[in-house]
Coordinates of C-alpha atoms (C1' of nucleotides) in Angstrom, one line a residue:
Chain B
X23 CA -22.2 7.2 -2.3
X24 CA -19.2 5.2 -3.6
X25 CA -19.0 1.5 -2.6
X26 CA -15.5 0.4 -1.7
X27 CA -16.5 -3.0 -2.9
X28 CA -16.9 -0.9 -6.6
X29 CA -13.4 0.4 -5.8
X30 CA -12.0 -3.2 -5.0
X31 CA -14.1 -4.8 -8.2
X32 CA -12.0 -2.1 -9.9
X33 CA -8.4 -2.5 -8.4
X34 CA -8.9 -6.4 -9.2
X35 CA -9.8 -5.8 -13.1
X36 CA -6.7 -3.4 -13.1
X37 CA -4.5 -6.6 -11.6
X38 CA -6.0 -8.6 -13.9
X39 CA -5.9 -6.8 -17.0
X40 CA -1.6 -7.5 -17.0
X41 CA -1.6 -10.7 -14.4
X42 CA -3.4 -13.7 -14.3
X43 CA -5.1 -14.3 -10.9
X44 CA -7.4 -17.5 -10.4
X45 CA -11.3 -16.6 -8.8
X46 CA -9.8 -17.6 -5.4
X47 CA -7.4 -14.4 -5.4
X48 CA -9.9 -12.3 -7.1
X49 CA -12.8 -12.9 -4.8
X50 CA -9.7 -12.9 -1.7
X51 CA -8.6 -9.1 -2.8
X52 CA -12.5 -8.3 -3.1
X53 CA -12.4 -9.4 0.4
X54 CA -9.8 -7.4 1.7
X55 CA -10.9 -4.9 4.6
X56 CA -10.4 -1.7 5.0
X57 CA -11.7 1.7 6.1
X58 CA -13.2 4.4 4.1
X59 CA -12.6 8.4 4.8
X60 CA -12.8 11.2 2.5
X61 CA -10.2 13.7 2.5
X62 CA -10.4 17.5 1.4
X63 CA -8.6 19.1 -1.6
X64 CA -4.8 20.0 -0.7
X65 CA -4.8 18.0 2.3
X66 CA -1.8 15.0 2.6
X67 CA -3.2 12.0 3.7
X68 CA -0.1 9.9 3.6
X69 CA 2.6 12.8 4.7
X70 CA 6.3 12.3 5.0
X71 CA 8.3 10.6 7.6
X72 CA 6.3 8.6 10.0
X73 CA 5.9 4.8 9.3
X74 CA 2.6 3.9 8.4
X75 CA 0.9 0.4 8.4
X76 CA -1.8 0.6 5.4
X77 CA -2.0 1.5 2.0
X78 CA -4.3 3.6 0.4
X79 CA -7.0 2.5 -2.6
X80 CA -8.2 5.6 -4.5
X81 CA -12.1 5.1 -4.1
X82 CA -12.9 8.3 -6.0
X83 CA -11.5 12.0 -6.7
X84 CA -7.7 12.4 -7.8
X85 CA -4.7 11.9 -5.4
X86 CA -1.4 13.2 -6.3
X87 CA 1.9 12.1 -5.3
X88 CA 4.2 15.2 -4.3
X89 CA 8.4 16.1 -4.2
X90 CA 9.3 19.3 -3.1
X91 CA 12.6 21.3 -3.1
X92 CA 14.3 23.2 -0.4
X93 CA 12.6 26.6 -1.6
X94 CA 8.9 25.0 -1.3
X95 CA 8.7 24.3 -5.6
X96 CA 6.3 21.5 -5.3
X97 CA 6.5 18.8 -7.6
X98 CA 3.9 16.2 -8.6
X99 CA 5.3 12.7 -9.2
X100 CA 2.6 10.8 -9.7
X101 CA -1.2 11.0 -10.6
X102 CA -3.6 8.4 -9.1
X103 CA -7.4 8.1 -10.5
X104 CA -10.4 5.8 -9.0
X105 CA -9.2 2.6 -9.0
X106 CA -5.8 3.1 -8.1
X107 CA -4.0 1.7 -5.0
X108 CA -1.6 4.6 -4.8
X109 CA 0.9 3.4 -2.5
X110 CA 1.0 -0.2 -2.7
X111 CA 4.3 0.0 -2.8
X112 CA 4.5 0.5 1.0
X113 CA 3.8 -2.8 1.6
X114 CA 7.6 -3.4 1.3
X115 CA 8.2 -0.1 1.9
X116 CA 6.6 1.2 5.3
X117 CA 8.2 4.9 5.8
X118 CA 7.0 7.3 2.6
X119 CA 9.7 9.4 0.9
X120 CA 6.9 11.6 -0.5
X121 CA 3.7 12.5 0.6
X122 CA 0.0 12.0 -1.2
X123 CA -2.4 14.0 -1.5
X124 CA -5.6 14.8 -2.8
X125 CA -6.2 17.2 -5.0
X126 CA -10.1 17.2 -4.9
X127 CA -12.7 16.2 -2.7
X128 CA -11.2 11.9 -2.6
X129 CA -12.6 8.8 -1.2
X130 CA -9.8 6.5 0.3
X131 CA -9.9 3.1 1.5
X132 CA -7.5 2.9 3.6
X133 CA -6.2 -1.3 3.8
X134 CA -4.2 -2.6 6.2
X135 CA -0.7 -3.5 5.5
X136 CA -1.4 -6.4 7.6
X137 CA -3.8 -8.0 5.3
X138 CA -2.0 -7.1 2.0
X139 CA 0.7 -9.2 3.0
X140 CA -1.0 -11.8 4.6
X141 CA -2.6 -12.1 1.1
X142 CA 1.2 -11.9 -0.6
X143 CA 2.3 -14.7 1.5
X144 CA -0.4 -17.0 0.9
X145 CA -1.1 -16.2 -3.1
X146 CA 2.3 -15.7 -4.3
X147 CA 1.0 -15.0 -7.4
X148 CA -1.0 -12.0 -5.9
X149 CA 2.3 -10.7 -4.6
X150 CA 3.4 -11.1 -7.9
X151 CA 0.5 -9.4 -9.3
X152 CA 1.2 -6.6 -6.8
X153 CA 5.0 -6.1 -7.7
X154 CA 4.2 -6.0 -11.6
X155 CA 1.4 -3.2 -10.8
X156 CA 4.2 -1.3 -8.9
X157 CA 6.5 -1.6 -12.0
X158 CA 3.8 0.0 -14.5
X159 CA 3.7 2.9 -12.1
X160 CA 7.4 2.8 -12.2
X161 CA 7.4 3.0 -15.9
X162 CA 4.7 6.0 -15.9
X163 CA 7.0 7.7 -13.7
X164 CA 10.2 7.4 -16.5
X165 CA 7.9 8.7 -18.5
X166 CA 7.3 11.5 -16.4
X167 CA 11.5 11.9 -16.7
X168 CA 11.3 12.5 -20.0
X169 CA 8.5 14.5 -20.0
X170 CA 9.5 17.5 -17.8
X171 CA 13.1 16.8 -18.8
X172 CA 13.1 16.7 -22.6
X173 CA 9.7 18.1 -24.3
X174 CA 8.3 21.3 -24.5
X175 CA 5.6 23.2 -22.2
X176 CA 2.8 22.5 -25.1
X177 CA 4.6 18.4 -25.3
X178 CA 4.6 18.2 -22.0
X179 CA 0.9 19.0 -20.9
X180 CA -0.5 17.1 -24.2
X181 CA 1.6 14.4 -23.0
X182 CA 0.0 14.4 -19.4
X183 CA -3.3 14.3 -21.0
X184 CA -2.8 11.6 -23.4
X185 CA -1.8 9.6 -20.3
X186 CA -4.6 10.8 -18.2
X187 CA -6.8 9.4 -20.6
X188 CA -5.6 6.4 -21.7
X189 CA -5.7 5.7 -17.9
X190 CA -9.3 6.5 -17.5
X191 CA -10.0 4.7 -21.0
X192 CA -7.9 1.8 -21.3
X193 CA -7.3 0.5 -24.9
X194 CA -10.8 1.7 -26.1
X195 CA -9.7 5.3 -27.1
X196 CA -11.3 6.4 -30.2
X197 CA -10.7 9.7 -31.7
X198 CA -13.3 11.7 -29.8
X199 CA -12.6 11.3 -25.9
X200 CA -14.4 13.1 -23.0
X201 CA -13.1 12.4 -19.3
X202 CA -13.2 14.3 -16.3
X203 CA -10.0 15.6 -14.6
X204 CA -10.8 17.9 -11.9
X205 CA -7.2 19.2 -11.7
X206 CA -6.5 23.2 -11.2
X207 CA -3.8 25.1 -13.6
X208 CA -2.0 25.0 -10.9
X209 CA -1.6 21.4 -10.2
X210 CA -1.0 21.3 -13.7
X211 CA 1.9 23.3 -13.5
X212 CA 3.1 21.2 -10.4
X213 CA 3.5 17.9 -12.7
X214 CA 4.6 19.5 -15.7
X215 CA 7.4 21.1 -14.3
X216 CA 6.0 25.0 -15.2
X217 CA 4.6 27.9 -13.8
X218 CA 0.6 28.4 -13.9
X219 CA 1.2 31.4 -15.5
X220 CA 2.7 29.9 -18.5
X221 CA 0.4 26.5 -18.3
X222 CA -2.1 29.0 -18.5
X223 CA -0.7 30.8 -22.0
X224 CA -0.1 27.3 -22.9
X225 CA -3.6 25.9 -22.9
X226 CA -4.9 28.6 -24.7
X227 CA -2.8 27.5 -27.4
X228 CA -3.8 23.9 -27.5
X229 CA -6.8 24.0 -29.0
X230 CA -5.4 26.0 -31.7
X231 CA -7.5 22.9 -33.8
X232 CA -10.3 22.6 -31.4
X233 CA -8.0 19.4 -30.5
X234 CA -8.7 19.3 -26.4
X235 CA -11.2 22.0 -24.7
X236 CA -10.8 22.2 -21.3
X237 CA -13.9 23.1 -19.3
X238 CA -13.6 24.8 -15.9
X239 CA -16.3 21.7 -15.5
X240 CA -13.1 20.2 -15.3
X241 CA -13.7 17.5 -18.4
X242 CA -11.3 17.2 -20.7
X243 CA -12.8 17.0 -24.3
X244 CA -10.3 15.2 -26.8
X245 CA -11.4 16.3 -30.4
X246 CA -8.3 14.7 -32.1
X247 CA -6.6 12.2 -30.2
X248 CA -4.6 11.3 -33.0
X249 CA -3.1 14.8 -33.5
X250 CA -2.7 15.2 -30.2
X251 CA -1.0 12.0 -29.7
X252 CA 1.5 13.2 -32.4
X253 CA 1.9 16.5 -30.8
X254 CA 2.3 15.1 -27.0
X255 CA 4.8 12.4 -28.7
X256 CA 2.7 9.9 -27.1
X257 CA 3.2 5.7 -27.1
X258 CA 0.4 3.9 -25.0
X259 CA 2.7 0.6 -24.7
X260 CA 4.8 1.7 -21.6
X261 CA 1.0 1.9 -19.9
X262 CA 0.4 -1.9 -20.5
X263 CA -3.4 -0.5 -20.2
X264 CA -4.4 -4.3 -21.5
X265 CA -2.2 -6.7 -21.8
X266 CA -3.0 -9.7 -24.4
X267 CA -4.0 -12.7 -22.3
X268 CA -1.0 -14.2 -24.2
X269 CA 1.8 -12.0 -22.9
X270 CA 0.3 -12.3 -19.4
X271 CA 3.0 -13.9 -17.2
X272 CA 2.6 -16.2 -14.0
X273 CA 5.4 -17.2 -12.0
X274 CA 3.1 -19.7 -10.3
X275 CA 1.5 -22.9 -11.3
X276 CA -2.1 -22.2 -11.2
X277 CA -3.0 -25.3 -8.8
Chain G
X4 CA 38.8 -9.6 -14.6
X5 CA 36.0 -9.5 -12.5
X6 CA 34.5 -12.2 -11.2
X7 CA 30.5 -13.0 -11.8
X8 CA 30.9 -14.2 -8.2
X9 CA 31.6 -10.6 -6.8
X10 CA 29.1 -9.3 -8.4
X11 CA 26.4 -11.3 -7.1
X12 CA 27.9 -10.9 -4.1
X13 CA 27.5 -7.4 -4.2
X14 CA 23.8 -7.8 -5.5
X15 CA 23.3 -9.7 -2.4
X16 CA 24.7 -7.2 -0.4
X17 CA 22.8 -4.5 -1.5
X18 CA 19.7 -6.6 -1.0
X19 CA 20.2 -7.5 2.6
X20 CA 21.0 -4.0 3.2
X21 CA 17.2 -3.8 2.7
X22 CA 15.7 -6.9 3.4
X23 CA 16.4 -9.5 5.9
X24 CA 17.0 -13.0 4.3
X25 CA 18.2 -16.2 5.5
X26 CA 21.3 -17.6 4.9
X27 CA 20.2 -20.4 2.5
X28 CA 18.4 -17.7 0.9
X29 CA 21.2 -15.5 0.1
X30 CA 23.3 -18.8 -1.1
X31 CA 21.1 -19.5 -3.4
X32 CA 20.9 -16.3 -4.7
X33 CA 25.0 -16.6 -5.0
X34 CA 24.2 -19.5 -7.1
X35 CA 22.5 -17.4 -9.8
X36 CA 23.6 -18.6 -13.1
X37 CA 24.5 -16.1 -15.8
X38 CA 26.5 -15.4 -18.9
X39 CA 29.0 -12.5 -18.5
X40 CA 29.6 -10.0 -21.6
X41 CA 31.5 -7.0 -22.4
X42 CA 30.0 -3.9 -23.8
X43 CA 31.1 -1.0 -25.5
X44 CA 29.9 2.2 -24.8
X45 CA 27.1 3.7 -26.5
X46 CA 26.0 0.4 -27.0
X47 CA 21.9 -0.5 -26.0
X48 CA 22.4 -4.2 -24.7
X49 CA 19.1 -4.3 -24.0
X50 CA 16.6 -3.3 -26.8
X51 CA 12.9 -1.6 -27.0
X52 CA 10.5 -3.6 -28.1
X53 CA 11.3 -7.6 -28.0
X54 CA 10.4 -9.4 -25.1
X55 CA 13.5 -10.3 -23.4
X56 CA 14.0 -13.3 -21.1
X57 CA 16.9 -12.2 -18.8
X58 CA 17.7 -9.7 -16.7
X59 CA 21.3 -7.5 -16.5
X60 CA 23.2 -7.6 -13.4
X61 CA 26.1 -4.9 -13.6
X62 CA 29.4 -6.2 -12.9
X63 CA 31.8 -3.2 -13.9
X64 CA 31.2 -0.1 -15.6
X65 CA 28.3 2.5 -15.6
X66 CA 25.1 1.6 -17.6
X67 CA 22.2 4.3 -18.4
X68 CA 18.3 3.7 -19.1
X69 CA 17.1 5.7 -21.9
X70 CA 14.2 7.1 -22.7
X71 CA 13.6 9.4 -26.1
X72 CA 11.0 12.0 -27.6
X73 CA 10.3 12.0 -31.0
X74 CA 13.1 14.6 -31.8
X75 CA 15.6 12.2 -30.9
X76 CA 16.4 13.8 -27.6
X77 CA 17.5 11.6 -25.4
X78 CA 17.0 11.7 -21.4
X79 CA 18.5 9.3 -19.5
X80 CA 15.9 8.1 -16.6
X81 CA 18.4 5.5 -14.2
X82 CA 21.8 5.3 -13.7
X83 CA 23.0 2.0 -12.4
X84 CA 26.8 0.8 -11.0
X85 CA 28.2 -2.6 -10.0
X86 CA 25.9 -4.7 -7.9
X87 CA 22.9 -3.3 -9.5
X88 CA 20.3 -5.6 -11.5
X89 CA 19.5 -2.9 -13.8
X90 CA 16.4 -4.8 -15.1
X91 CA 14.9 -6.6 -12.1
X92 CA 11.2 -5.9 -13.1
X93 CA 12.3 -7.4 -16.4
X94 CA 11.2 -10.1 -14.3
X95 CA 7.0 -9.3 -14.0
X96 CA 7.9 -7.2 -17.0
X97 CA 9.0 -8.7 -19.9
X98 CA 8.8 -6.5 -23.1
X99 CA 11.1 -3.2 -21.9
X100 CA 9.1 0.3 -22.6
X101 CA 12.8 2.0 -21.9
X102 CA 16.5 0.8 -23.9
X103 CA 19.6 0.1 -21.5
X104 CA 22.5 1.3 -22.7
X105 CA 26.3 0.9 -21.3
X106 CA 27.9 4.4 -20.5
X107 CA 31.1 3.4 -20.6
X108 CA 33.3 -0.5 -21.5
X109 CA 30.8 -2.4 -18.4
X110 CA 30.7 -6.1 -18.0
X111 CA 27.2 -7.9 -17.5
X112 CA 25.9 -10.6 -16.0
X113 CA 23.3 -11.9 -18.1
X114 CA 20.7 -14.0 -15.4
X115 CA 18.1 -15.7 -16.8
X116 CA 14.3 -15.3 -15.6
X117 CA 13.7 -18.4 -15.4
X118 CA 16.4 -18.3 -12.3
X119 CA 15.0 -15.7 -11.3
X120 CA 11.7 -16.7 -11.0
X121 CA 12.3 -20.3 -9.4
X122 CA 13.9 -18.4 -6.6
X123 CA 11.0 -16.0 -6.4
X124 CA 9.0 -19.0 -6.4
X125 CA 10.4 -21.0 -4.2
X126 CA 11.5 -18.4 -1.5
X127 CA 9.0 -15.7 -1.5
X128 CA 11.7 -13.7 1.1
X129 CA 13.5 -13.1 -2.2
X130 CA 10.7 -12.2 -4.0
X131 CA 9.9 -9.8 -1.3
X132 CA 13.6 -8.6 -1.1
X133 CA 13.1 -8.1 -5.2
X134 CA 10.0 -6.2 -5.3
X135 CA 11.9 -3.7 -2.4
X136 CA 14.6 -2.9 -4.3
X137 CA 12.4 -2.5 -7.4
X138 CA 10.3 -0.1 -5.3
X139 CA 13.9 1.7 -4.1
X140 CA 15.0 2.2 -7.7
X141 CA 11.4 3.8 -7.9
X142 CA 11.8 6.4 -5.1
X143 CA 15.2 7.4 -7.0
X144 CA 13.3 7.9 -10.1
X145 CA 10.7 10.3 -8.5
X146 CA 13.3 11.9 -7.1
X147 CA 14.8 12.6 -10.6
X148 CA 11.6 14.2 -11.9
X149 CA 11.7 16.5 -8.9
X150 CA 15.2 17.0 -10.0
X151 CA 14.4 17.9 -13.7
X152 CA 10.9 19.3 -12.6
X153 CA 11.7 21.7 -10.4
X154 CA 15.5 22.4 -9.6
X155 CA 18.3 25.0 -11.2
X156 CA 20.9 23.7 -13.7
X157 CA 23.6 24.2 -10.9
X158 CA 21.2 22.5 -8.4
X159 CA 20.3 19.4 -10.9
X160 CA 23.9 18.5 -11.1
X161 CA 24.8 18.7 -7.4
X162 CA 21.3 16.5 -6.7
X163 CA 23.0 13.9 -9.2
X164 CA 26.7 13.9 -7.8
X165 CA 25.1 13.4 -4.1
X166 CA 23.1 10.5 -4.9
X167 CA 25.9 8.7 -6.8
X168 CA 28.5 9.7 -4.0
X169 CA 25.8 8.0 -1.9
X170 CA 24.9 5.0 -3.7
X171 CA 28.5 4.5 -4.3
X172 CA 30.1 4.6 -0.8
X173 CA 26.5 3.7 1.3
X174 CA 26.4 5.5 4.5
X175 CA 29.6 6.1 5.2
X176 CA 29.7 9.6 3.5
X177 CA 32.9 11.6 5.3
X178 CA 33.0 15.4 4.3
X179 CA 35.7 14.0 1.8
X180 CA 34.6 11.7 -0.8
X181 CA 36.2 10.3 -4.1
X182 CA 34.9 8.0 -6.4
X183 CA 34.5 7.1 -9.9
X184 CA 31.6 8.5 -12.2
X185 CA 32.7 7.8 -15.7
X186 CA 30.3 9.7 -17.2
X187 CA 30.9 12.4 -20.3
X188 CA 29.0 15.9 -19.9
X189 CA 27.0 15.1 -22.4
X190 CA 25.6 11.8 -21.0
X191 CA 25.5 14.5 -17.7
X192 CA 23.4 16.7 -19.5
X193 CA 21.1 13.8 -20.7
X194 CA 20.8 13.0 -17.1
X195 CA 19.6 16.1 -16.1
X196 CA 17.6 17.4 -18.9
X197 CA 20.1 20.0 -19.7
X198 CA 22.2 20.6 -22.7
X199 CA 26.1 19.6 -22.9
X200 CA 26.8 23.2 -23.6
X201 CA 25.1 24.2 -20.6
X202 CA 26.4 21.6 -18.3
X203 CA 29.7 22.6 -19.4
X204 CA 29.7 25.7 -18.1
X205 CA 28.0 24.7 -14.8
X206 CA 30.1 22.6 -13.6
X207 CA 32.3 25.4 -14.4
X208 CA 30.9 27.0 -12.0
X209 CA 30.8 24.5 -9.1
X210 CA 34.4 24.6 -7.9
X211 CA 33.6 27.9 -6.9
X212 CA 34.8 26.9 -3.4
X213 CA 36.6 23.9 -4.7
X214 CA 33.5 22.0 -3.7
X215 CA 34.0 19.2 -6.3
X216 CA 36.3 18.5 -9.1
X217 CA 35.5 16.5 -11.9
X218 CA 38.8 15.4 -13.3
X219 CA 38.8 14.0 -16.8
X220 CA 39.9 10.7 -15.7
X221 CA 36.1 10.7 -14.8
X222 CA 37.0 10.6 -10.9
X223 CA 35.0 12.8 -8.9
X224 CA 36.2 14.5 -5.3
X225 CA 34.1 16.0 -3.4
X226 CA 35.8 18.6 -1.0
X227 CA 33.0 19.7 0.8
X228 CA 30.0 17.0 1.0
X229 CA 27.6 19.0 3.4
X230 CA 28.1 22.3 1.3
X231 CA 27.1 20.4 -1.9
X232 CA 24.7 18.6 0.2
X233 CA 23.3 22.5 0.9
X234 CA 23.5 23.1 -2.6
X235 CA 21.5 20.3 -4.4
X236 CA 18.8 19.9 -1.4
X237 CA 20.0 16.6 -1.2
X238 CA 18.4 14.6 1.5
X239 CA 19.4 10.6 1.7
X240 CA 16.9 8.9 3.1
X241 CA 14.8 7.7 0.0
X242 CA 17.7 5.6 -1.0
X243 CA 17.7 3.6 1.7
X244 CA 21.0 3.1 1.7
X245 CA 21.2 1.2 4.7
X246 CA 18.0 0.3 6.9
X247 CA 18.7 -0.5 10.3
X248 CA 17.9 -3.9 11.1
X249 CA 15.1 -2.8 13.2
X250 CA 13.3 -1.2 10.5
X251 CA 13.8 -4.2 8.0
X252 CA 10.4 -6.0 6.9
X253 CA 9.8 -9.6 6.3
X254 CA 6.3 -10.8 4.9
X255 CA 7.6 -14.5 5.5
X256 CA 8.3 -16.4 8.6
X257 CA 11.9 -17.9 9.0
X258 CA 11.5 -20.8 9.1
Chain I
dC19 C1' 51.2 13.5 -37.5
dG20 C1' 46.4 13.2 -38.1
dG21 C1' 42.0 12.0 -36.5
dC22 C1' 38.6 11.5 -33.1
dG23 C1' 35.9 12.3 -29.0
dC24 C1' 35.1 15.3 -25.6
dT25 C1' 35.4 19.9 -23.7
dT26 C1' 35.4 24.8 -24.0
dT27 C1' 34.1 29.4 -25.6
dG28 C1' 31.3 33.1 -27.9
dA29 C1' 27.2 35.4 -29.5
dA30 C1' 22.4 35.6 -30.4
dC31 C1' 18.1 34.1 -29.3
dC32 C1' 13.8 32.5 -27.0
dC33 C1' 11.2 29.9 -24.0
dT34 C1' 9.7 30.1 -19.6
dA35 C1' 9.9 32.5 -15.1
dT36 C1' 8.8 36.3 -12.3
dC37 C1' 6.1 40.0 -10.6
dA38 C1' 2.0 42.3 -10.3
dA39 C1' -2.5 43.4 -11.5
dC40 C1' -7.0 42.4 -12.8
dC41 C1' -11.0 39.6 -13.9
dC42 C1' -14.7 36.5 -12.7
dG43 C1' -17.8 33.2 -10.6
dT44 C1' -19.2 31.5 -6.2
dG45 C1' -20.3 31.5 -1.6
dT46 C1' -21.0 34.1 2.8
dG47 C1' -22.6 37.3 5.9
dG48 C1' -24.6 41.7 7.2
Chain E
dC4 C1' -29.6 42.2 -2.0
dC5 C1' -25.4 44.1 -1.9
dA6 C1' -20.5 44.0 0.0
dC7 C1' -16.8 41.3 0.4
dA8 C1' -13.5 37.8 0.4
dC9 C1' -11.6 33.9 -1.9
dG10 C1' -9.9 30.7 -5.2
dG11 C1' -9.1 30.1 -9.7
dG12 C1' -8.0 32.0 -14.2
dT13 C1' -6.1 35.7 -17.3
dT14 C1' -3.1 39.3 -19.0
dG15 C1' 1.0 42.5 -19.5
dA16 C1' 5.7 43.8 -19.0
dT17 C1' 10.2 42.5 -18.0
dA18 C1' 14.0 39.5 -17.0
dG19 C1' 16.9 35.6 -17.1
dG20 C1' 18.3 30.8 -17.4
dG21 C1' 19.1 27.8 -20.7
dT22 C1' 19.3 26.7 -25.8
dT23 C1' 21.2 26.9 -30.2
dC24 C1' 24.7 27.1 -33.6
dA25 C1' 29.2 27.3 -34.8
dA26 C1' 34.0 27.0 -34.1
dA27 C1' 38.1 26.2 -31.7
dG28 C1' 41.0 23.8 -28.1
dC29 C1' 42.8 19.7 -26.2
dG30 C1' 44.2 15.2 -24.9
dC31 C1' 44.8 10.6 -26.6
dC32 C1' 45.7 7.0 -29.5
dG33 C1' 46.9 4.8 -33.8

DNA sequence: CGGCGCTTTGAACCCTATCAACCCGTGTGG
DNA sequence: CCACACGGGTTGATAGGGTTCAAAGCGCCG
């Protein structure tokens, strides 16, 4: 159904969209092995504690990342779409400090730790490529900071799907945007900080000017995405969704 | 006053603490040029917006990454002390998406990329070692929007005063800790996502069983380090403080 | 002594949580 | 084909943690 090479084709153009690879390190990640499986909603795939030797590339579905507190409140830290390699970061980092998990039916590739850093070793500037990935994430998650930290309920959910979709659309958002994100109220609630009760009362408010309509379908309909950029308090830049090819940096001498 | 020299070493320090690199590896890194600098507090020594070509290594003082809403609340989203290279991804990331501001009178290290990068260049090790402590700083960052997301005012502050207690004095955490956290309530309170007003009065609250005291000379004491332990639901391990030597990673060979 | 930055206190308010039902579409089994 | 369970979503009533605004206290330094 979904080809992990499609899922691979996609993780490259995300690399490459902010680093500048040569067709040798493209076609090598393209090459990279790994094994597909396809997870359940609410079920960790990554969990907590144990050391694990791969990392996992979001084929298809949604993944999120999850904190909790001592009382059970579950916390999403991070969303991860198609495309994604949600925990590359365990390549330097083998034992998780939070646990992923998918929050709809997924398709993982799961890629061995072995061959990432075989790759990082021999293409520095695919290490490099992978370290600068790991920093965008890093910035999404300050954003995240602010978001449950500073804004409002209606801020903070606008916010989330102002990100979502720049995510799925890159720099070519017009003002009319439909994208699918098959996430519950609930969930919702986990990674805005709130309650589903009142993420509930808060969505009915949102599309006070038919600005987002939120199908049980699960796609997101954006009428407004410049009022709703205004409202969510929303700057794209910290995304780096497409960096110019002139701000692209390269540690390495292309040979 | 202080010496650039300690400072790196500390940097160094905190690195191999991770990361196993060689000896010629961590000289070199002691080599680091830099320009030291004073800063007042309150003052952003590193900018939004223009790309920057250096990264901050903290020599003295307390320094604070900031991120805003529109409103011109502020949240503070990192905290770093001496050793730390506050902007390390500046590295693979050179146009900030958050401000760095100095808390209090701090000294900087000013290193240059270009150091920075040779090095990453020509030892990947340290490139590797760079990307982990990037990726540590990111594990503390989720655990803030847990923190904000999903904990009580009381509970927030506790979180915070463990972890710095932590990254201040490593593993050797006694059940009687002092150390210095020259912080005001109000940069408290944009740490936590709370309001001064309301941090105030929490920390009130806190001594309750002479747990900690916050005396105004900004040194903290913490009486009773497993009780507030209880309290915030503070569990170390995501900061890594100090990985034992068998769990250390190394992509690259010694040579 | 006066000013300044930070802390402290009070009172009123409100956003969001909590608890508890109820609704509704879907799938399942008798 | 209906009964039932189940997972969301929705609604109401009530409570409370945290905010807001405003003013006063306090230590420190010039």
């Amino acid at each position: 159904m979904f080809s992990s090479t499609t899922a691979l084709q996609r993780f490259v153009h995300r690399l490459t969209s902010r680093s500048v690879l040569t067709q040798e390190e493209q076609s090598a990640i393209l090459d990279l092995p790994g094994t597909a499986e396809q997870v359940g909603p609410n079920r960790d795939f990554v969990p907590l504690g144990s050391r694990i030797d791969h990392s996992c590339l979001v084929v298809a579905g949604l993944v999120g990342r999850f904190g909790q507190n001592s009382e059970g409140g579950r916390q999403i830290t991070a969303l991860h779409i198609r495309g994604d390699m949600a925990d590359l970061h365990s390549v330097v980092q083998q034992v998780p400090t939070s646990a992923l998990q998918a929050l709809t039916v997924s398709t993982l590739l799961r890629v061995p730790h072995q061959a990432l850093r075989r790759l990082s070793a021999r293409y520095p500037a695919v290490a490099e490529a992978f370290w600068r990935d790991c920093m965008v994430d890093t910035a999404i998650l300050a954003q995240w900071v602010v978001n449950v930290g500073r804004r409002s309920a209606r801020q903070r959910i606008a916010h989330l799907i102002c990100e979502m979709a720049t995510r799925y659309h890159g720099a070519q958002v017009g003002n009319d945007i439909t994208f699918d994100l098959p996430i519950t109220q609930h969930q919702l609630a986990d990674a805005s900080g709130l309650t589903p009760v009142h993420v509930n009362r808060t969505l009915q408010k949102l599309p006070e000017s038919n600005i987002v309509s939120w199908s049980r379908g699960h796609v997101v309909h954006v009428a407004g995405w410049a009022e709703l950029k205004r409202i969510a308090d929303f700057e794209a830049e910290y995304l780096q969704a497409q960096v110019e090819p002139a701000g692209r940096l390269r540690m390495v001498e292309i040979k």
